[in-house]
Amino acid sequence: MLIKKISTTPYLDQRPGTSGLRKKVKHFQQLNYLANFIQSIFDALDSPAVKTLVLGGDGRYYNQEAIQIILKIAAANQIGKIIVGRDGLFSTPAISCVIRKHQALGGIILSASHNPAGIDGDFGVKYNTSNGGPAPEFLTEAIYQKSQQINRYFICQGEDLPLDQLGTYILGEMTVEIIDPIADYLALMEALFDFDQIKDHFKQQKFQMCFDAMHAITGPYAQAIFQHRLGVQPSALFNHIPLPDFGGGHPDPNLVYAKTLVEKMYGEAPPDFGAASDGDGDRNMILGQHFFVTPADSLAVLAANAHLVPGYQGGLVGIARSMPTSQAPDQVAEKLGIPCYETPTGWKFFGNLLDAGKITLCGEESFGTGANHIREKDGLWAVLFWLNLLAVKKQSVAAMVKNHWAEYGRHFYSRYDYDDLPLETAQTLMEDLNKQLSTLVGKQFGSYKIYIADDFSYQDPVDHTITAHQGIRLCFEDGSRIIYRLSGTGTQGATLRVYLESFAQDINQHNQNSQQVLSTLATLAQNIAQTQEKTGRSQPSIIT
Ligand code: VG1
Ligand code: CO
């Protein structure tokens, strides 16, 4: 087969962010843009030739075309074998599972996660390594450096492959195996959870659930798991047909965007349990009847009860949470006598801790929960974990969480996002905050006194690399925190995220409304950073 060497010139904006390279679809469709980045991945990898890679995406617009281009570039770069999900699909957790199971060198994930899709939406490419997790910083940086020097890429000439047909194909000298994207993942879930007990709980207790796939990748997985394997009624699955534009929605599972689910769970006679996942299937939102479980509370409840579930009967070795995530899991770790690590935002920082056997569970405030079974956060895994616990405890979601608060105290939590700010405005705001840090320590604001004000820096306990400038932390003496950081996943302007947390031990305070409890802290956060003066916005774009 003819291998062509195509001359090209670098694009200066190919540095991966929190979770891979994300840009508008049209940006990716520029001449050689995708090819440059894919070739840079192969150029940065240590002798990728004759090895196996896994490839798939969340089905968004441009997924199929990108797969065909990537296959031809891989074949021209002497990759030995590529395992592709049927129709070019894989959820992010499933691809992590398949990389590990098939001992691949790594995988290429095509997704912009929860960012909107369609011709005017976003696209993304992420490289994961042989442990199944996002490439560490040194590798994403190496890929970026290659992309800045690139002057050619290699591509095979040939027909497109029929991605809808399972089977083995040959492209040049490369083998392409098209597999069912669900089977390996389902087998892993069955090894961790007691599916028969969950099924019985649905039957005996007349326990009802619903799941919103938001027209993204988890639809077919949810059908296979909940409907076919656990016997849930088809009507319990909403928006389960994946669409290239995700139905025009924003597949981010939170109270604002998962509208269908929220209306159902806060409506009349709701089911006992509701859940949603995001575009690529790694996030989750858990709801009870008229009840929302914050992601950090979810991680804390799972950790406290993990021994009740087959996969975690032996107990936990440790927990990790990202820095802006509430400290609810820390309390559980303390009681269990295990460490709780605090990492920068992004799943890549959990990889070393998981590989070194230092943690079993981990999570982020952004609706991400996961464990050592793979190296990505895992939406459906979290849903199954909750279902298994509910089947064991035979309690409502609200009762489980409230009992948890009674034992550990409640962490009120909220995130304020200021979207689409001019980059310079956002950067100046952060720089000005940085300059204030030394004067803030010891300062009293009403009943709040600051005892730590810093720019978060993380030293990886395994490879000792230091990652600096990961967000500004203001910690108050009563356990409250305000955190400011800029998003690394957006494709338009800059997004300022302000994270608010406040702690109440007293059970009499647990039933208060989060936004009310956090209102003084929210005003303080605005005043200290002068958000209104600097951004011209009196309110955030979205509160989750
Ligand atoms: C956001 C979240 C972060 C998450 C990342 C990728 O990053 O805050 O917690 O790991 O998205 O998740 P940022 O830099 O925009 O705050 V996903 O589901 O987009 O792969
Ligand atoms: Co995601």
Coordinates of C-alpha atoms and ligand atoms in Angstrom, one line a residue:
M1 CA 0.0 0.0 0.0
L2 CA 1.2 3.5 -0.9
I3 CA 2.5 5.5 2.0
K4 CA 2.5 9.3 1.3
K5 CA 4.7 11.8 3.0
I6 CA 2.8 15.1 3.2
S7 CA 4.5 18.4 3.9
T8 CA 2.9 20.5 6.6
T9 CA 3.6 23.4 8.9
P10 CA 3.0 23.7 12.6
Y11 CA -0.2 25.1 14.3
L12 CA 0.9 27.1 17.3
D13 CA -2.1 26.2 19.4
Q14 CA -1.8 22.4 19.9
R15 CA -0.9 22.3 23.6
P16 CA -3.2 19.8 25.4
G17 CA -5.2 21.2 28.3
T18 CA -6.7 19.5 31.4
S19 CA -8.0 16.7 29.3
G20 CA -6.4 16.6 25.8
L21 CA -6.6 19.0 22.8
R22 CA -10.1 20.6 22.5
K23 CA -11.1 23.0 19.8
K24 CA -14.1 23.8 17.7
V25 CA -14.9 21.2 15.0
K26 CA -14.2 23.7 12.3
H27 CA -10.8 24.4 13.9
F28 CA -10.0 20.7 13.7
Q29 CA -11.1 20.6 10.1
Q30 CA -8.5 23.1 9.0
L31 CA -5.9 21.7 6.5
N32 CA -3.7 19.1 8.3
Y33 CA -4.8 20.2 11.8
L34 CA -5.9 16.7 13.0
A35 CA -3.1 15.0 11.0
N36 CA -0.4 17.2 12.5
F37 CA -1.6 16.4 16.0
I38 CA -1.9 12.6 15.4
Q39 CA 1.6 12.5 13.8
S40 CA 2.9 14.5 16.8
I41 CA 1.6 11.8 19.1
F42 CA 3.3 9.1 17.1
D43 CA 6.5 11.2 17.0
A44 CA 6.5 11.7 20.7
L45 CA 5.9 8.0 21.6
D46 CA 8.8 5.8 22.3
S47 CA 9.0 3.3 19.4
P48 CA 5.2 2.9 18.8
A49 CA 5.8 0.7 15.8
V50 CA 4.3 -2.9 15.8
K51 CA 2.5 -2.2 19.0
T52 CA -1.3 -2.2 19.7
L53 CA -3.4 0.9 20.1
V54 CA -7.0 1.4 20.9
L55 CA -9.2 4.0 19.1
G56 CA -12.7 5.3 19.6
G57 CA -14.7 8.3 20.5
D58 CA -18.0 9.5 22.0
G59 CA -19.8 9.6 18.6
R60 CA -19.9 13.4 18.3
Y61 CA -19.8 15.1 14.9
Y62 CA -16.5 14.4 13.0
N63 CA -15.9 11.2 15.0
Q64 CA -16.2 8.9 12.0
E65 CA -14.1 11.0 9.6
A66 CA -11.4 11.5 12.2
I67 CA -11.2 7.7 12.9
Q68 CA -10.6 7.0 9.2
I69 CA -7.9 9.6 9.0
I70 CA -6.2 8.4 12.2
L71 CA -6.3 4.7 11.0
K72 CA -4.5 5.7 7.8
I73 CA -1.8 7.8 9.6
A74 CA -1.3 4.9 12.1
A75 CA -0.8 2.4 9.3
A76 CA 1.7 4.7 7.7
N77 CA 3.6 4.9 11.0
Q78 CA 3.9 1.1 11.2
I79 CA 1.6 0.6 14.1
G80 CA 1.0 -3.1 14.4
K81 CA -2.6 -3.3 15.4
I82 CA -5.5 -0.9 16.2
I83 CA -8.5 -2.0 18.1
V84 CA -11.5 0.2 17.2
G85 CA -15.0 0.2 18.8
R86 CA -17.8 -0.6 16.4
D87 CA -19.0 2.6 14.6
G88 CA -15.9 4.2 16.0
L89 CA -17.5 4.4 19.4
F90 CA -16.1 3.9 22.9
S91 CA -17.0 5.6 26.1
T92 CA -13.9 7.0 27.9
P93 CA -14.0 4.5 30.7
A94 CA -14.5 1.6 28.2
I95 CA -11.5 2.6 26.2
S96 CA -9.4 2.7 29.5
C97 CA -10.7 -0.8 30.2
V98 CA -9.9 -2.1 26.8
I99 CA -6.4 -0.7 26.8
R100 CA -5.7 -2.5 30.1
K101 CA -7.4 -5.7 29.1
H102 CA -5.7 -6.0 25.7
Q103 CA -2.3 -4.8 27.1
A104 CA -2.2 -2.1 24.5
L105 CA 0.6 0.6 24.3
G106 CA -2.1 3.2 24.6
G107 CA -5.3 4.7 23.1
I108 CA -6.6 7.7 21.2
I109 CA -9.9 9.0 22.5
L110 CA -11.9 11.4 20.4
S111 CA -14.0 13.4 22.7
A112 CA -14.6 16.9 24.1
S113 CA -16.5 15.3 26.9
H114 CA -19.4 17.4 28.1
N115 CA -18.7 20.3 25.6
P116 CA -21.5 20.7 23.1
A117 CA -21.2 18.9 19.8
G118 CA -22.3 19.3 16.2
I119 CA -20.7 21.1 13.3
D120 CA -20.5 24.3 15.3
G121 CA -19.6 22.5 18.5
D122 CA -16.4 21.1 19.9
F123 CA -14.1 18.2 19.1
G124 CA -11.2 16.8 21.0
V125 CA -8.3 14.3 21.0
K126 CA -6.7 12.7 24.0
Y127 CA -3.9 10.2 24.3
N128 CA -4.0 7.6 27.1
T129 CA -1.0 5.4 28.0
S130 CA -0.7 1.7 28.7
N131 CA -2.1 1.9 32.2
G132 CA -5.4 3.1 30.5
G133 CA -5.1 6.7 31.9
P134 CA -4.6 10.1 30.4
A135 CA -1.0 10.8 29.3
P136 CA 1.0 12.5 32.1
E137 CA 2.2 16.1 31.7
F138 CA 5.7 15.2 30.4
L139 CA 4.1 13.2 27.5
T140 CA 1.5 15.8 26.6
E141 CA 4.3 18.4 26.7
A142 CA 6.4 16.2 24.4
I143 CA 3.5 15.9 22.0
Y144 CA 3.1 19.6 22.0
Q145 CA 6.8 20.1 21.3
K146 CA 6.6 17.8 18.4
S147 CA 3.6 19.6 17.0
Q148 CA 5.7 22.9 17.1
Q149 CA 8.4 21.4 14.9
I150 CA 6.4 19.2 12.6
N151 CA 7.1 19.6 8.8
R152 CA 5.6 16.3 7.5
Y153 CA 3.2 13.5 8.3
F154 CA 2.8 10.0 6.8
I155 CA -0.5 8.6 5.6
C156 CA -1.6 5.5 3.7
Q157 CA -3.7 5.7 0.6
G158 CA -6.7 3.4 0.7
E159 CA -10.4 2.8 1.1
D160 CA -12.2 3.7 4.3
L161 CA -12.9 0.7 6.6
P162 CA -16.5 -0.4 7.3
L163 CA -16.6 0.6 10.9
D164 CA -20.0 -0.8 11.4
Q165 CA -18.8 -4.4 10.7
L166 CA -17.2 -6.4 13.5
G167 CA -14.1 -8.3 12.3
T168 CA -10.5 -8.1 11.4
Y169 CA -9.2 -6.0 8.5
I170 CA -5.8 -5.2 7.1
L171 CA -4.7 -1.7 6.3
G172 CA -1.2 -1.6 4.7
E173 CA 0.6 -3.8 7.2
M174 CA -1.5 -2.9 10.1
T175 CA -4.3 -5.1 11.6
V176 CA -7.5 -3.3 12.4
E177 CA -9.9 -5.2 14.8
I178 CA -13.4 -3.8 15.1
I179 CA -14.9 -4.9 18.4
D180 CA -18.1 -4.6 20.4
P181 CA -17.4 -1.4 22.5
I182 CA -19.5 -2.7 25.4
A183 CA -18.6 -6.4 26.1
D184 CA -15.2 -5.9 28.0
Y185 CA -16.6 -3.0 30.0
L186 CA -19.8 -5.0 31.0
A187 CA -17.6 -8.0 32.1
L188 CA -15.5 -5.7 34.3
M189 CA -18.7 -4.2 35.9
E190 CA -20.0 -7.7 36.6
A191 CA -16.8 -8.6 38.3
L192 CA -17.1 -5.6 40.7
F193 CA -20.8 -5.5 41.6
D194 CA -23.5 -8.0 42.6
F195 CA -25.8 -7.7 39.5
D196 CA -28.1 -10.4 40.9
Q197 CA -28.6 -8.5 44.1
I198 CA -29.3 -5.3 42.2
K199 CA -31.8 -7.1 39.9
D200 CA -33.6 -8.6 42.9
H201 CA -33.8 -5.2 44.6
F202 CA -35.6 -3.9 41.5
K203 CA -38.0 -6.8 41.5
Q204 CA -38.7 -7.4 45.2
Q205 CA -38.7 -3.9 46.5
K206 CA -40.4 -2.4 43.5
F207 CA -37.4 -0.1 43.4
Q208 CA -37.4 2.2 40.3
M209 CA -34.6 4.0 38.6
C210 CA -34.2 6.3 35.6
F211 CA -31.1 7.2 33.6
D212 CA -30.5 10.2 31.3
A213 CA -27.8 9.5 28.6
M214 CA -28.2 13.0 27.2
H215 CA -28.0 11.7 23.6
A216 CA -24.4 10.9 24.1
I217 CA -22.2 7.8 24.4
T218 CA -23.7 6.1 27.5
G219 CA -27.1 5.3 25.8
P220 CA -26.0 1.9 24.3
Y221 CA -24.1 1.0 27.5
A222 CA -27.1 1.9 29.7
Q223 CA -29.4 -0.2 27.5
A224 CA -27.0 -3.2 27.7
I225 CA -26.5 -2.9 31.4
F226 CA -29.8 -1.6 32.9
Q227 CA -32.3 -2.8 30.4
H228 CA -30.9 -6.1 29.1
R229 CA -28.9 -7.2 32.1
L230 CA -30.7 -5.8 35.1
G231 CA -34.3 -5.9 33.7
V232 CA -35.1 -2.2 34.0
Q233 CA -38.0 -1.0 31.8
P234 CA -37.0 0.7 28.5
S235 CA -39.0 3.8 29.6
A236 CA -36.6 4.3 32.4
L237 CA -33.9 5.4 29.9
F238 CA -34.1 8.9 28.6
N239 CA -32.3 10.3 25.6
H240 CA -30.5 7.0 25.0
I241 CA -30.0 7.3 21.3
P242 CA -26.6 8.8 20.7
L243 CA -26.7 11.8 18.2
P244 CA -23.7 13.5 16.5
D245 CA -24.9 16.8 18.0
F246 CA -26.1 15.3 21.3
G247 CA -29.5 16.6 20.4
G248 CA -28.3 20.1 20.5
G249 CA -27.9 19.8 24.3
H250 CA -25.0 20.3 26.7
P251 CA -24.2 16.8 27.9
D252 CA -23.0 17.8 31.3
P253 CA -24.7 15.9 34.1
N254 CA -25.6 18.7 36.6
L255 CA -28.8 20.2 37.9
V256 CA -28.8 22.9 35.1
Y257 CA -28.1 20.8 32.0
A258 CA -29.7 17.4 32.9
K259 CA -33.1 18.9 32.6
T260 CA -35.2 15.8 31.7
L261 CA -33.8 13.9 34.6
V262 CA -34.1 16.8 37.1
E263 CA -37.8 17.4 36.1
K264 CA -38.6 13.8 36.6
M265 CA -36.7 13.4 40.0
Y266 CA -38.2 16.7 41.4
G267 CA -41.6 16.0 39.9
E268 CA -44.6 14.1 41.3
A269 CA -44.1 10.5 42.2
P270 CA -40.5 10.3 41.1
P271 CA -38.5 7.0 40.8
D272 CA -36.3 6.1 43.8
F273 CA -33.1 6.8 41.9
G274 CA -32.0 8.9 39.0
A275 CA -28.7 9.3 37.3
A276 CA -27.1 10.9 34.3
S277 CA -23.8 10.8 32.5
D278 CA -21.8 13.1 30.2
G279 CA -20.8 13.2 26.5
D280 CA -18.0 10.6 26.9
G281 CA -19.5 8.6 29.8
D282 CA -16.9 9.4 32.5
R283 CA -19.0 11.8 34.7
N284 CA -22.1 11.0 36.7
M285 CA -24.8 12.8 38.7
I286 CA -26.8 10.9 41.4
L287 CA -30.2 12.0 42.5
G288 CA -32.8 10.6 44.9
Q289 CA -36.4 11.7 45.2
H290 CA -36.2 15.5 45.3
F291 CA -32.6 15.0 46.4
F292 CA -29.3 15.9 44.9
V293 CA -26.1 14.2 45.9
T294 CA -23.0 16.5 45.5
P295 CA -20.1 14.7 43.8
A296 CA -17.9 14.9 46.8
D297 CA -20.6 13.6 49.1
S298 CA -21.1 10.8 46.6
L299 CA -17.4 9.9 46.8
A300 CA -17.5 10.1 50.6
V301 CA -20.6 7.8 50.8
L302 CA -19.1 5.3 48.4
A303 CA -15.9 5.2 50.4
A304 CA -17.6 4.8 53.8
N305 CA -19.7 1.9 52.5
A306 CA -17.3 0.3 50.0
H307 CA -16.9 -2.9 52.1
L308 CA -20.5 -3.8 51.4
V309 CA -19.8 -4.2 47.6
P310 CA -18.1 -7.3 46.2
G311 CA -15.3 -5.5 44.4
Y312 CA -14.2 -3.6 47.5
Q313 CA -14.9 -6.1 50.3
G314 CA -11.2 -6.1 51.2
G315 CA -11.4 -2.4 52.2
L316 CA -9.7 0.7 50.7
V317 CA -6.0 1.5 50.7
G318 CA -6.5 5.3 50.3
I319 CA -8.6 8.0 48.7
A320 CA -7.7 11.0 46.5
R321 CA -9.7 14.0 45.6
S322 CA -8.8 17.0 43.4
M323 CA -7.9 20.2 45.4
P324 CA -11.2 22.1 44.6
T325 CA -13.3 19.1 45.6
S326 CA -14.9 19.4 49.1
Q327 CA -13.2 17.8 52.0
A328 CA -16.1 15.4 52.7
P329 CA -13.9 12.3 51.6
D330 CA -11.1 13.4 53.9
Q331 CA -13.3 12.8 57.0
V332 CA -14.1 9.2 55.8
A333 CA -10.4 8.5 55.2
E334 CA -9.5 9.7 58.6
K335 CA -12.1 7.4 60.2
L336 CA -10.9 4.5 58.1
G337 CA -7.3 5.2 59.0
I338 CA -6.2 5.6 55.4
P339 CA -4.6 8.5 53.6
C340 CA -6.5 11.0 51.5
Y341 CA -4.4 12.7 48.8
E342 CA -5.2 16.2 47.4
T343 CA -4.2 16.5 43.7
P344 CA -4.6 19.2 41.0
T345 CA -7.7 19.2 38.9
G346 CA -7.7 16.5 36.1
W347 CA -7.7 12.7 36.2
K348 CA -4.1 12.4 35.0
F349 CA -2.9 13.2 38.5
F350 CA -4.7 10.1 40.0
G351 CA -2.8 7.7 37.7
N352 CA 0.4 7.4 39.6
L353 CA -1.4 7.0 42.9
L354 CA -3.6 4.2 41.5
D355 CA -0.6 2.5 39.7
A356 CA 1.4 2.6 42.9
G357 CA -1.4 1.0 44.9
K358 CA -1.8 4.1 47.1
I359 CA -5.5 4.7 46.5
T360 CA -8.6 2.7 45.7
L361 CA -11.2 5.4 45.1
C362 CA -10.9 9.0 43.8
G363 CA -13.0 11.8 42.6
E364 CA -13.5 15.4 41.6
E365 CA -16.2 18.0 42.3
S366 CA -17.0 18.1 38.5
F367 CA -19.2 15.0 38.7
G368 CA -16.3 12.6 38.3
T369 CA -15.9 9.5 40.5
G370 CA -13.7 6.4 39.9
A371 CA -11.5 3.7 41.2
N372 CA -8.5 1.4 40.5
H373 CA -10.5 -0.8 38.1
I374 CA -9.5 1.6 35.2
R375 CA -7.6 4.8 35.0
E376 CA -10.4 7.2 34.0
K377 CA -13.4 8.5 35.9
D378 CA -16.3 6.2 35.3
G379 CA -20.0 7.4 35.2
L380 CA -21.8 4.1 34.9
W381 CA -19.5 2.5 37.5
A382 CA -20.6 5.1 40.0
V383 CA -24.3 4.5 39.1
L384 CA -23.8 0.7 39.6
F385 CA -21.9 1.3 42.9
W386 CA -24.9 3.3 44.2
L387 CA -27.4 0.7 43.0
N388 CA -25.4 -2.0 44.7
L389 CA -25.3 -0.1 48.0
L390 CA -29.0 0.8 47.9
A391 CA -29.7 -2.9 47.3
V392 CA -27.7 -3.9 50.3
K393 CA -28.9 -1.1 52.6
K394 CA -32.5 -0.9 51.4
Q395 CA -32.6 2.8 52.2
S396 CA -33.5 5.8 50.1
V397 CA -30.7 7.9 48.6
A398 CA -31.6 10.8 50.8
A399 CA -31.6 8.7 54.0
M400 CA -28.1 7.3 53.1
V401 CA -26.7 10.7 52.6
K402 CA -28.3 12.3 55.6
N403 CA -27.1 9.4 57.8
H404 CA -23.7 10.1 56.4
W405 CA -23.9 13.8 57.3
A406 CA -25.1 12.9 60.8
E407 CA -21.9 10.8 61.3
Y408 CA -19.4 13.0 59.5
G409 CA -20.9 16.5 59.3
R410 CA -22.0 18.2 56.1
H411 CA -19.9 20.0 53.6
F412 CA -22.0 22.6 51.8
Y413 CA -20.5 23.1 48.3
S414 CA -21.0 25.0 45.1
R415 CA -19.1 26.1 42.0
Y416 CA -19.6 29.4 40.2
D417 CA -18.4 29.6 36.6
Y418 CA -17.8 32.8 34.7
D419 CA -17.7 31.6 31.1
D420 CA -16.3 33.2 28.0
L421 CA -14.2 36.0 29.6
P422 CA -11.5 37.7 27.6
L423 CA -8.3 35.7 28.3
E424 CA -6.5 38.8 29.4
T425 CA -9.2 39.8 31.9
A426 CA -9.2 36.3 33.5
Q427 CA -5.4 36.2 33.6
T428 CA -5.1 39.6 35.2
L429 CA -7.7 38.7 37.8
M430 CA -5.7 35.6 38.7
E431 CA -2.4 37.6 38.8
D432 CA -3.9 40.3 41.0
L433 CA -5.2 37.6 43.4
N434 CA -1.7 36.1 43.5
K435 CA -0.2 39.4 44.4
Q436 CA -2.6 39.7 47.4
L437 CA -1.9 36.3 48.9
S438 CA 0.7 37.3 51.4
T439 CA -1.4 40.1 52.8
L440 CA -4.5 37.8 53.1
V441 CA -3.1 35.4 55.6
G442 CA -4.5 36.2 59.1
K443 CA -7.1 38.6 57.8
Q444 CA -10.5 38.6 59.3
F445 CA -13.7 39.0 57.2
G446 CA -16.7 39.0 59.5
S447 CA -16.7 35.6 61.1
Y448 CA -14.2 34.2 58.6
K449 CA -10.5 34.3 59.3
I450 CA -8.0 33.2 56.6
Y451 CA -5.2 30.9 57.7
I452 CA -3.9 29.7 54.3
A453 CA -3.7 31.8 51.2
D454 CA -1.6 30.2 48.5
D455 CA -1.2 29.2 44.9
F456 CA -1.7 25.4 45.0
S457 CA 1.3 23.3 44.0
Y458 CA 1.5 19.6 44.0
Q459 CA 4.4 17.2 44.3
D460 CA 3.5 13.8 43.0
P461 CA 4.2 11.3 45.9
V462 CA 5.3 8.7 43.4
D463 CA 7.5 10.3 40.7
H464 CA 8.1 13.5 42.8
T465 CA 7.4 15.8 39.8
I466 CA 6.1 19.2 40.9
T467 CA 3.0 20.8 39.2
A468 CA 2.6 24.5 40.2
H469 CA -0.1 27.2 39.7
Q470 CA -3.0 24.9 40.1
G471 CA -5.5 27.3 41.6
I472 CA -5.6 29.9 44.4
R473 CA -6.7 28.6 47.8
L474 CA -8.2 30.6 50.6
C475 CA -8.7 28.4 53.6
F476 CA -10.6 29.7 56.6
E477 CA -10.3 28.7 60.3
D478 CA -13.8 27.2 60.4
G479 CA -13.0 24.7 57.6
S480 CA -14.5 26.9 54.8
R481 CA -12.6 27.4 51.6
I482 CA -12.8 29.7 48.5
I483 CA -10.8 28.5 45.5
Y484 CA -10.2 30.2 42.2
R485 CA -8.8 28.7 39.1
L486 CA -9.0 29.0 35.3
S487 CA -10.5 26.1 33.3
G488 CA -8.3 24.1 31.0
T489 CA -11.0 22.5 28.9
G490 CA -12.8 25.4 27.3
T491 CA -12.6 26.3 23.6
Q492 CA -13.7 29.9 23.7
G493 CA -12.3 32.7 25.8
A494 CA -11.4 31.8 29.4
T495 CA -13.6 30.4 32.2
L496 CA -13.0 31.4 35.8
R497 CA -14.2 28.8 38.3
V498 CA -14.8 29.8 41.9
Y499 CA -15.4 27.0 44.3
L500 CA -17.1 27.5 47.6
E501 CA -17.2 25.2 50.6
S502 CA -18.5 25.5 54.1
F503 CA -18.7 22.8 56.9
A504 CA -21.4 22.2 59.5
Q505 CA -20.9 19.5 62.1
D506 CA -24.2 20.2 63.9
I507 CA -27.0 18.0 62.6
N508 CA -29.6 20.8 63.2
Q509 CA -27.9 22.8 60.4
H510 CA -27.8 20.0 57.8
N511 CA -31.2 20.7 56.2
Q512 CA -30.3 24.3 55.1
N513 CA -30.2 25.4 51.5
S514 CA -26.7 25.3 50.1
Q515 CA -26.8 28.6 48.3
Q516 CA -28.1 30.3 51.4
V517 CA -25.4 28.8 53.6
L518 CA -22.7 29.8 51.1
S519 CA -24.1 33.3 50.3
T520 CA -21.7 35.2 52.6
L521 CA -18.8 33.2 51.4
A522 CA -19.9 33.9 47.8
T523 CA -20.0 37.7 48.4
L524 CA -16.6 37.5 50.1
A525 CA -15.2 35.6 47.0
Q526 CA -16.5 38.3 44.7
N527 CA -15.1 41.1 46.9
I528 CA -11.6 39.6 47.3
A529 CA -11.2 38.9 43.6
Q530 CA -13.2 42.0 42.6
T531 CA -15.0 39.9 40.0
Q532 CA -17.6 42.5 39.2
E533 CA -15.1 45.3 38.8
K534 CA -12.7 43.2 36.7
T535 CA -15.1 41.2 34.6
G536 CA -18.1 43.5 34.4
R537 CA -20.3 40.5 35.5
S538 CA -22.4 40.8 38.6
Q539 CA -23.3 37.1 38.5
P540 CA -21.6 33.9 37.3
S541 CA -22.8 32.3 34.0
I542 CA -23.7 29.1 35.8
I543 CA -23.9 27.8 39.3
T544 CA -23.6 24.1 40.0
Ligands
VG1_1 C1 -12.9 20.2 33.9 C2 -13.2 19.7 35.4 C3 -12.2 18.7 35.8 C4 -12.2 17.5 34.9 C5 -12.0 18.0 33.4 C6 -12.1 16.9 32.4 O1 -11.6 20.7 33.8 O2 -13.1 20.9 36.2 O3 -12.5 18.3 37.1 O4 -11.2 16.6 35.2 O5 -13.0 19.0 33.1 O6 -13.3 16.2 32.6 P1 -11.4 22.3 33.8 O7 -9.9 22.5 33.6 O8 -12.3 22.9 32.7 O9 -11.9 22.8 35.1 V1 -14.2 15.6 31.2 O10 -15.5 14.7 31.7 O11 -14.3 17.0 30.4 O12 -13.0 14.6 30.5
CO2 CO -16.3 13.5 30.3

